[in-house]
Short mmCIF file of C-alpha atoms and ligand atoms in Angstrom, two decimals:
data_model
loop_
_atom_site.label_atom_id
_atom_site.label_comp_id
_atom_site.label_asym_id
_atom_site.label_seq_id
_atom_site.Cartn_x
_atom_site.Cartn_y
_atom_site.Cartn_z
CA UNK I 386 -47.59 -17.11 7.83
CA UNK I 387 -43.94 -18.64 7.56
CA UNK I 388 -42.38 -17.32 3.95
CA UNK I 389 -40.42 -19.90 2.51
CA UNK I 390 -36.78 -19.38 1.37
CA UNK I 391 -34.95 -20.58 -1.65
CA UNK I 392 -31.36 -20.48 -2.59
CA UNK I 393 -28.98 -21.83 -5.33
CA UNK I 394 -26.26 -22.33 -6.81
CA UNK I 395 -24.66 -24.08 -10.03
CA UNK I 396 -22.29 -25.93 -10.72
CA UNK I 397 -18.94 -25.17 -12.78
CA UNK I 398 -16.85 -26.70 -15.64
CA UNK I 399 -13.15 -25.98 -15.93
CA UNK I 400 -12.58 -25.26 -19.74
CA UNK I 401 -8.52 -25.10 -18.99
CA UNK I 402 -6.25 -24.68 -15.79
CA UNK I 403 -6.59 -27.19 -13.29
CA UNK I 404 -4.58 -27.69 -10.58
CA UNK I 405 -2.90 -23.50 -10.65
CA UNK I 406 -5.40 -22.49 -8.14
CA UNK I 407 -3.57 -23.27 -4.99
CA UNK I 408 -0.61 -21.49 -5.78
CA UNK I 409 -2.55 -18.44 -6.79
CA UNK I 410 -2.22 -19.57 -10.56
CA UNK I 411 -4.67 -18.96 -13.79
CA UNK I 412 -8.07 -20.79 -13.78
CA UNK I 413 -10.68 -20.32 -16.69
CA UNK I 414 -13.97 -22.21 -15.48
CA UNK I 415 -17.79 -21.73 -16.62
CA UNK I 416 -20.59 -22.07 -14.91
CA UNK I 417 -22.96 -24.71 -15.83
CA UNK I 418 -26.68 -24.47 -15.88
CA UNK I 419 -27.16 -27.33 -13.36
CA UNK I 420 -28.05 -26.17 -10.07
CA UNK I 421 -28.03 -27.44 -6.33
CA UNK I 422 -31.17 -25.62 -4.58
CA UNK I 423 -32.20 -25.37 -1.07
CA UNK I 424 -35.55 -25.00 -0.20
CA UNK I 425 -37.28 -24.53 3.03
CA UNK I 426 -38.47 -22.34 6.59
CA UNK I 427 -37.11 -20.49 9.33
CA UNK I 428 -37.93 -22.60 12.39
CA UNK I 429 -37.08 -21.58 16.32
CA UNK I 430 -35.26 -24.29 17.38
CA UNK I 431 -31.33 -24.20 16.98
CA UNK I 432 -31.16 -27.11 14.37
CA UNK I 433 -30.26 -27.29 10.77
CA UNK I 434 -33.02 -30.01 9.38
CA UNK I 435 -32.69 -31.47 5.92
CA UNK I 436 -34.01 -33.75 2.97
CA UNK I 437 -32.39 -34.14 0.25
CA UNK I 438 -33.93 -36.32 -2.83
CA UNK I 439 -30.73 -38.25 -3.38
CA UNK I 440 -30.55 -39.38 0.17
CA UNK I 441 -33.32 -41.23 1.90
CA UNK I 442 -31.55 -40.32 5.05
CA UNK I 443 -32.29 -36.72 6.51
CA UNK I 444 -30.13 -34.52 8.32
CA UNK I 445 -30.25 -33.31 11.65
CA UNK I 446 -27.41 -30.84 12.60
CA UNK I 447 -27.28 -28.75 16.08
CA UNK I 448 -26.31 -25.62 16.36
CA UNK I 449 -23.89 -24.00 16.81
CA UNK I 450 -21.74 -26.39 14.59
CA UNK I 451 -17.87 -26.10 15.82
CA UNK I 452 -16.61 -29.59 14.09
CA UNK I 453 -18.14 -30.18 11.07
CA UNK I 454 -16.36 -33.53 10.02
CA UNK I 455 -17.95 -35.87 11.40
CA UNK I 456 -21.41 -35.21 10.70
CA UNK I 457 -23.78 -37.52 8.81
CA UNK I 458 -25.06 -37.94 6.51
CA UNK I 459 -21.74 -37.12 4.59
CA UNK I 460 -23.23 -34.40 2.09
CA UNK I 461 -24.34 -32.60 5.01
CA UNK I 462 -20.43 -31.69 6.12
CA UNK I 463 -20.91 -29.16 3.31
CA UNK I 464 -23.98 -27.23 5.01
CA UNK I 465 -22.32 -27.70 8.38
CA UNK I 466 -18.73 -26.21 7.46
CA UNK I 467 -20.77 -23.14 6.33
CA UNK I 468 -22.55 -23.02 9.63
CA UNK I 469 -19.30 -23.41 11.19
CA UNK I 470 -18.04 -20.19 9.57
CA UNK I 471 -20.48 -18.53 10.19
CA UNK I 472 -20.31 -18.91 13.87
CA UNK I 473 -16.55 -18.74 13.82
CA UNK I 474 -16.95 -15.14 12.66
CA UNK I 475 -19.70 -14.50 15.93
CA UNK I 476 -22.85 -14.50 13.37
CA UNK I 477 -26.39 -16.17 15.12
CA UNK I 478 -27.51 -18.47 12.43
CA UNK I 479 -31.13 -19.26 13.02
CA UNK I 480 -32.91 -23.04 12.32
CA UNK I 481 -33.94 -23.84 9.49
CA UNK I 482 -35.96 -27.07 8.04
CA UNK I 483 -35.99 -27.69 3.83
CA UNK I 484 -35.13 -29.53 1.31
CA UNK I 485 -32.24 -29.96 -0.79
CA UNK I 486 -32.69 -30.89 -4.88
CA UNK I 487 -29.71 -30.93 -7.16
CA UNK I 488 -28.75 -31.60 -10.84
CA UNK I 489 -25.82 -31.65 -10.97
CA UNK I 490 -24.11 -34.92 -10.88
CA UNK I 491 -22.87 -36.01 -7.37
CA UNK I 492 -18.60 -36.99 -7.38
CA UNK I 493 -17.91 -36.41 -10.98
CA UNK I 494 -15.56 -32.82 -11.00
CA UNK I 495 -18.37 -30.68 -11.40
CA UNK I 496 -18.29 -29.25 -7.75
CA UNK I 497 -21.71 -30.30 -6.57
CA UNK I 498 -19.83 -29.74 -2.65
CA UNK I 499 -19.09 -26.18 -3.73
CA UNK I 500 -22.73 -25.55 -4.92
CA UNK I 501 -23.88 -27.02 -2.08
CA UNK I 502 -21.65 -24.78 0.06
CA UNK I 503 -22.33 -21.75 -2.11
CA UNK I 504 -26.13 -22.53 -1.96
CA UNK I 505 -26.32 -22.51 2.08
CA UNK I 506 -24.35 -19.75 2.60
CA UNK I 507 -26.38 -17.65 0.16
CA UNK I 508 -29.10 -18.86 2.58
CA UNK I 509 -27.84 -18.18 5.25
CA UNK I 510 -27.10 -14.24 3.75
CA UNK I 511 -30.73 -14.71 3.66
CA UNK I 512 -32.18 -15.91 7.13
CA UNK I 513 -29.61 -13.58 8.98
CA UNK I 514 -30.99 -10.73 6.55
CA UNK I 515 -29.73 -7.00 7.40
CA UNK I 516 -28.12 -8.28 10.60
CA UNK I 517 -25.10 -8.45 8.47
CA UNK I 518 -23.28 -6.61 6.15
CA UNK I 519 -23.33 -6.70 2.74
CA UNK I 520 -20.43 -9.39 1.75
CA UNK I 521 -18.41 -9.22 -1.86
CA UNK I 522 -18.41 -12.50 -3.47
CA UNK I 523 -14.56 -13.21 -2.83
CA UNK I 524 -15.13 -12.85 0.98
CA UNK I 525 -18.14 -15.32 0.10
CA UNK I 526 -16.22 -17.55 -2.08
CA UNK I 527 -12.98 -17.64 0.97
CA UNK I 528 -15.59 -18.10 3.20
CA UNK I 529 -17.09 -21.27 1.40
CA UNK I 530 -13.39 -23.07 0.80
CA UNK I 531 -12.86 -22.63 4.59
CA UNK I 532 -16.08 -24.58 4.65
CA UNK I 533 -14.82 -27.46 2.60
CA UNK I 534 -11.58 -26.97 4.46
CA UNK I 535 -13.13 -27.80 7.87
CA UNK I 536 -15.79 -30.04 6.87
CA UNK I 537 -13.32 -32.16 4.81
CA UNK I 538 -10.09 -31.88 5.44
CA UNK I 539 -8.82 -31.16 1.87
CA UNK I 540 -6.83 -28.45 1.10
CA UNK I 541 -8.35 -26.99 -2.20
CA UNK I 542 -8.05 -23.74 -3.71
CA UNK I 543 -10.15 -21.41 -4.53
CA UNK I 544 -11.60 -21.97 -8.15
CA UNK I 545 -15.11 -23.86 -7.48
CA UNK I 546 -16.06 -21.64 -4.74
CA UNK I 547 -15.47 -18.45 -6.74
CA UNK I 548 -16.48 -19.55 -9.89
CA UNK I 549 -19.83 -20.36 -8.98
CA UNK I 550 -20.45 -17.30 -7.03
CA UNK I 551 -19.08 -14.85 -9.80
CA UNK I 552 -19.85 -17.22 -13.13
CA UNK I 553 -22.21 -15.75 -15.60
CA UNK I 554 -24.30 -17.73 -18.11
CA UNK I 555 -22.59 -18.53 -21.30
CA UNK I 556 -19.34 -17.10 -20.33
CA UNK I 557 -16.19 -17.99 -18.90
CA UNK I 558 -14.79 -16.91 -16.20
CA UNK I 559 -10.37 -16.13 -16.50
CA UNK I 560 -9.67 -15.99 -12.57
CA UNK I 561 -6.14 -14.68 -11.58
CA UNK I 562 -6.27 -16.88 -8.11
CA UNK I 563 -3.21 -14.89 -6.51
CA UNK I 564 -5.60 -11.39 -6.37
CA UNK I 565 -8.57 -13.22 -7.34
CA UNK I 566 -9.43 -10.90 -10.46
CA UNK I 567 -11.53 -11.65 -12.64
CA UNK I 568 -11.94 -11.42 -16.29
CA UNK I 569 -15.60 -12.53 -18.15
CA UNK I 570 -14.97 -13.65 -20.90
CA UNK I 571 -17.63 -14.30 -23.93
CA UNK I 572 -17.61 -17.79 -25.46
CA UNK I 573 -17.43 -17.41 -29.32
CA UNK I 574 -21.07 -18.37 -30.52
CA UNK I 575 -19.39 -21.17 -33.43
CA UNK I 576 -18.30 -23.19 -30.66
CA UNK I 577 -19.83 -25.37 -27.53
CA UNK I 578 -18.66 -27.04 -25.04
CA UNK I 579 -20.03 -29.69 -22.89
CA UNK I 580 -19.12 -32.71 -20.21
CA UNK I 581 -18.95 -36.28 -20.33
CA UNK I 582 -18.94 -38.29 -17.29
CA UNK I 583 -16.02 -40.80 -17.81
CA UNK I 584 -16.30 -42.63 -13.98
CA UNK I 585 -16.62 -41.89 -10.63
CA UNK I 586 -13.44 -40.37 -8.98
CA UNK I 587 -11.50 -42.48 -7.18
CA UNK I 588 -8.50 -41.80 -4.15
CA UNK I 589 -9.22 -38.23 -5.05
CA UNK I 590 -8.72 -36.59 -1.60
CA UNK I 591 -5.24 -37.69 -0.69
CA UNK I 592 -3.90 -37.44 -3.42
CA UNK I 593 -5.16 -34.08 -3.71
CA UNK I 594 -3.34 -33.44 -0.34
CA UNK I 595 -0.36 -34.62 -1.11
CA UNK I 596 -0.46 -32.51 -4.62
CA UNK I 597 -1.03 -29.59 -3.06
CA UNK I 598 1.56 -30.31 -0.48
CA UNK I 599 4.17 -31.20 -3.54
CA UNK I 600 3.94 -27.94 -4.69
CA UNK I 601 4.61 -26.13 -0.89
CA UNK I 602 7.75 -28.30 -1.18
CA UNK I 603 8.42 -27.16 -4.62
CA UNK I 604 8.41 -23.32 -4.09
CA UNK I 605 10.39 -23.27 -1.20
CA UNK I 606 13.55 -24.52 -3.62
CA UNK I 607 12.15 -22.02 -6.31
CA UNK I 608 10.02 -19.63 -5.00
CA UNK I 609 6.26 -18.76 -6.48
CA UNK I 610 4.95 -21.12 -9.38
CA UNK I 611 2.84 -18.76 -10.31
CA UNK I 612 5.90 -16.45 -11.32
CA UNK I 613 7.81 -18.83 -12.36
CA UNK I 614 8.71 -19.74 -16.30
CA UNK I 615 9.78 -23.35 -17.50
CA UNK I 616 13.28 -22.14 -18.19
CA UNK I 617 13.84 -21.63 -14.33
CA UNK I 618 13.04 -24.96 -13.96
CA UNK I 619 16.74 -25.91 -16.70
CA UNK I 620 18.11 -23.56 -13.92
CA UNK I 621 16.84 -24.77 -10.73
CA UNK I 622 15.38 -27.73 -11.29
CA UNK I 623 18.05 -30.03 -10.45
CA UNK I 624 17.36 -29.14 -6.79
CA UNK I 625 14.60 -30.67 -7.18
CA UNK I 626 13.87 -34.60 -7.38
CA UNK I 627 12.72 -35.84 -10.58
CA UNK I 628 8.88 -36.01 -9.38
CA UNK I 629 8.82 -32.64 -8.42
CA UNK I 630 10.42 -31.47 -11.32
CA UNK I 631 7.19 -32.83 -13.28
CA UNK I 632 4.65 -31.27 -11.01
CA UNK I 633 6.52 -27.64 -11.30
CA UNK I 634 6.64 -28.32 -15.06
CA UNK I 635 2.62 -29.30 -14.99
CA UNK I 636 1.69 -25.76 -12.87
CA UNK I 637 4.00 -23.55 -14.96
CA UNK I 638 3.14 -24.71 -18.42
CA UNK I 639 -0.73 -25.07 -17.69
CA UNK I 640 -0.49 -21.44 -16.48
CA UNK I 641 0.71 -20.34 -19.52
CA UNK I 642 -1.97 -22.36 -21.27
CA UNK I 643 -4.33 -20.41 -19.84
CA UNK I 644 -3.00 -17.29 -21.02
CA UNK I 645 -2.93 -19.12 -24.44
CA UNK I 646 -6.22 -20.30 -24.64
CA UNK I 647 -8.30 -17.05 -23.56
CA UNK I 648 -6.15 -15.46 -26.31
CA UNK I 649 -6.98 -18.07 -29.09
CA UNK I 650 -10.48 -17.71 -28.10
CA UNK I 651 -10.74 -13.95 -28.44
CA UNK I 652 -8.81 -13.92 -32.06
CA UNK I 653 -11.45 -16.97 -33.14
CA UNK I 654 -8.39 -19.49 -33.34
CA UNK I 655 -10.04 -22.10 -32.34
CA UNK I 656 -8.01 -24.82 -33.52
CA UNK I 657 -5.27 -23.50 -31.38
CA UNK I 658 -7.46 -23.41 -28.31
CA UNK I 659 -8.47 -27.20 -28.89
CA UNK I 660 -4.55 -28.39 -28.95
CA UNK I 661 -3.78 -26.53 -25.50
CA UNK I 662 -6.85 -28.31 -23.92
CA UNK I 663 -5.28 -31.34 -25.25
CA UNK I 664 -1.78 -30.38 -23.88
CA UNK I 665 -3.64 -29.31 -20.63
CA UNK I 666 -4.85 -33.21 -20.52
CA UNK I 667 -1.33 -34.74 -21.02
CA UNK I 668 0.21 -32.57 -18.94
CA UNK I 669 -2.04 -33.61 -16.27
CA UNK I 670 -1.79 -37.70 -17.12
CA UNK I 671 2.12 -37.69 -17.48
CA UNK I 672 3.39 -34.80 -15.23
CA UNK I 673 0.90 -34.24 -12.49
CA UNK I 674 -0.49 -38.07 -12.27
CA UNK I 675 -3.91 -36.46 -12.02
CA UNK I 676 -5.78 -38.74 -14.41
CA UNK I 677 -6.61 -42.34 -15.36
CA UNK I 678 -6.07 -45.18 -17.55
CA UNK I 679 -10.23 -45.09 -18.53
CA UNK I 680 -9.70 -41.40 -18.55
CA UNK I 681 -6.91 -41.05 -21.21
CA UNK I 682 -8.84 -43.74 -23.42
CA UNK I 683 -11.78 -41.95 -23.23
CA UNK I 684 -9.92 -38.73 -24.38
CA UNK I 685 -8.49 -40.47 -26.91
CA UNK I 686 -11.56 -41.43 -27.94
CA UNK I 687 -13.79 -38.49 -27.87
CA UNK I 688 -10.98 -36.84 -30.03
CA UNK I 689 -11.69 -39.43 -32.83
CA UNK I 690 -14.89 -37.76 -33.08
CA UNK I 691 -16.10 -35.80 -35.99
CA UNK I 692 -16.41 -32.06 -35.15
CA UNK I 693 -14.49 -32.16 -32.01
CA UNK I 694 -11.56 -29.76 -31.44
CA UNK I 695 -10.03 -30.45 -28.53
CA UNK I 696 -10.88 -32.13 -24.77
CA UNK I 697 -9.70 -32.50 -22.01
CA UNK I 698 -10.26 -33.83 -17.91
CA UNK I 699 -11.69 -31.10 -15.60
CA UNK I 700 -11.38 -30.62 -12.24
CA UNK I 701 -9.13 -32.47 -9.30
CA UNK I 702 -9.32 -35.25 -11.40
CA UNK I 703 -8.87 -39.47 -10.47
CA UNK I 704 -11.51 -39.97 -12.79
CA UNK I 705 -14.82 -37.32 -13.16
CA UNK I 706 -15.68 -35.81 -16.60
CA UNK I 707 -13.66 -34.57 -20.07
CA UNK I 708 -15.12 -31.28 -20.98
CA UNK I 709 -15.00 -31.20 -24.68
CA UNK I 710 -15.09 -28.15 -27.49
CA UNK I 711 -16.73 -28.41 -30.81
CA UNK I 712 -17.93 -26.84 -33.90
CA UNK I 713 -22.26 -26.09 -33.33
C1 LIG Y 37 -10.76 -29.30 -7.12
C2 LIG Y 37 -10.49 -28.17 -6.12
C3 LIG Y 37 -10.13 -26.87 -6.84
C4 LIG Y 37 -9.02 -27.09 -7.87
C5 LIG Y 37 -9.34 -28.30 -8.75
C6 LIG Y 37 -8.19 -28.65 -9.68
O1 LIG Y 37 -11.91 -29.03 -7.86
O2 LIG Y 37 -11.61 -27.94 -5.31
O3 LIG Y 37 -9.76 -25.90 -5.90
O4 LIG Y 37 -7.77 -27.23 -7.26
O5 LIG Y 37 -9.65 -29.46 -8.00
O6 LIG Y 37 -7.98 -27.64 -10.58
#
């Protein structure tokens, strides 16, 4: 008889701290309860085969995968740069025909690619079985960016991949992405948060690039962001063009808000917490150029609302979701 496998993953929602992870900066996401799940049998051929209820187009992927970009349909990159990895690091990965279900909304900031990475690579883990070692879940998590890396092209950081693999229900997770250490930390039970799709993200991948390659420029004038404090920025900061001096000013200050914001949690000052989410959101729209006209209205908006405390966009950005706190 052929035992089916299952694996999943959910997604995540960054309460504060986006855009830090790529220069080893402070991230605090939580894990959501919608999940991306693969479903299916070991088969003897050396192909990857795969449904997925979104997509009325299957896909078909040979093994070994070397160059996962161009692959179709486009969703399947994601299972094919974990394939990739794996055979970049010698590992057999066996065929494999399934399914692939998810809930979690497709393009909005809620990283259904990382869930989808996470989810095969836990599969893999599975199909390979004791051939291999037991792996910790940052090795897992570098292994899954790598993934995206290849399969995509975009440079991201580390924060999806690693949130989803260490994220526990209900709680967030404070990730210091320089040593990757986490801290759990319990959400306060007279609070909630949730996400509101605002629009699908738009130009999101180069400008992501060209972020992420901002801030290489920025720390060879002024060495590590994440060390850095906004008063080195009155010191330095004239070596720097005026852009750049508003990016630096985005990564330091939102790493501090992080700090902030776990601590305002933990003492129950909640009003406090909502204002740096609020900051976190400006700071993004004016200094980084992350966000949107229809995404700053919407803020606006949702802020008008009775009971809520503070919002703010999550994720790369260009559009995507506002997670918001408020009273239960
Ligand atoms: C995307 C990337 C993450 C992170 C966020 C912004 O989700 O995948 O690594 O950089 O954008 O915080």
């Amino acid at each position: 008889m052929t035992t089916s496998l299952t694996a999943s993953a959910s997604g995540r929602v960054n309460l504060i701290g986006d855009h830090t992870d790529y220069t080893g900066g402070l991230v605090m996401p939580m894990a959501l309860s919608a999940t991306t799940t693969i479903t299916g049998v070991k088969v003897s051929d050396a192909h990857w085969h795969l449904v997925s209820d979104d997509d009325p187009e299957p896909a078909q992927i040979s093994l070994p995968v070397t160059d996962p970009a161009p692959i179709q349909p486009s969703w399947a990159r994601y299972v094919a740069g974990v394939l990739a990895v794996f055979h970049e690091r010698g590992i057999v990965v066996p065929g494999f025909s399934g399914t692939v279900q998810t809930s979690i909304p497709i393009g909005s900031g809620l990283s259904s690619s990382a869930a989808l990475e996470v989810a095969t690579a836990r599969l893999v883990l599975d199909l390979i079985g004791n051939h291999h070692q037991p792996i910790s879940a940052t090795e897992l998590a570098r292994l899954c960016q790598r993934a995206e890396h290849i399969a995509t092209g975009v440079p991201c950081g580390i924060m999806d991949q690693l949130s989803i693999i260490a994220g526990r229900p209900n709680t967030a997770t404070l990730i210091d992405c320089h040593d990757l250490s986490i801290d759990h930390i319990d959400l306060p039970s007279e609070i909630e948060f949730s996400v509101r799709f605002i629009h699908h993200r738009t130009l999101a991948d180069s400008a992501y690039a060209e972020r992420v390659a901002q801030c290489q420029s920025i720390e060879k004038i002024i060495g590590p962001l994440r060390l850095a404090r906004l008063q080195l920025l009155t010191a330095k900061g004239s070596a720097l063009s005026e852009q750049l001096v508003r990016r630096a000013r985005h990564v330091i200050s939102e790493n501090q808000r992080v700090r902030d914001f776990a601590q305002a949690l933990q003492r129950g000052e909640f009003q406090q917490a909502g204002s740096l989410m609020v900051d976190s959101h400006w700071s993004l729209s004016q200094d980084y150029e992350t966000s949107t006209p229809m995404m700053d209205q919407a803020l606006k908006d949702c802020l008008s609302e009775p009971g809520v405390i503070g919002a703010r966009m999550t994720g790369g950005g260009f559009g995507g979701c506002l997670v918001i706190m408020r009273y239960r």
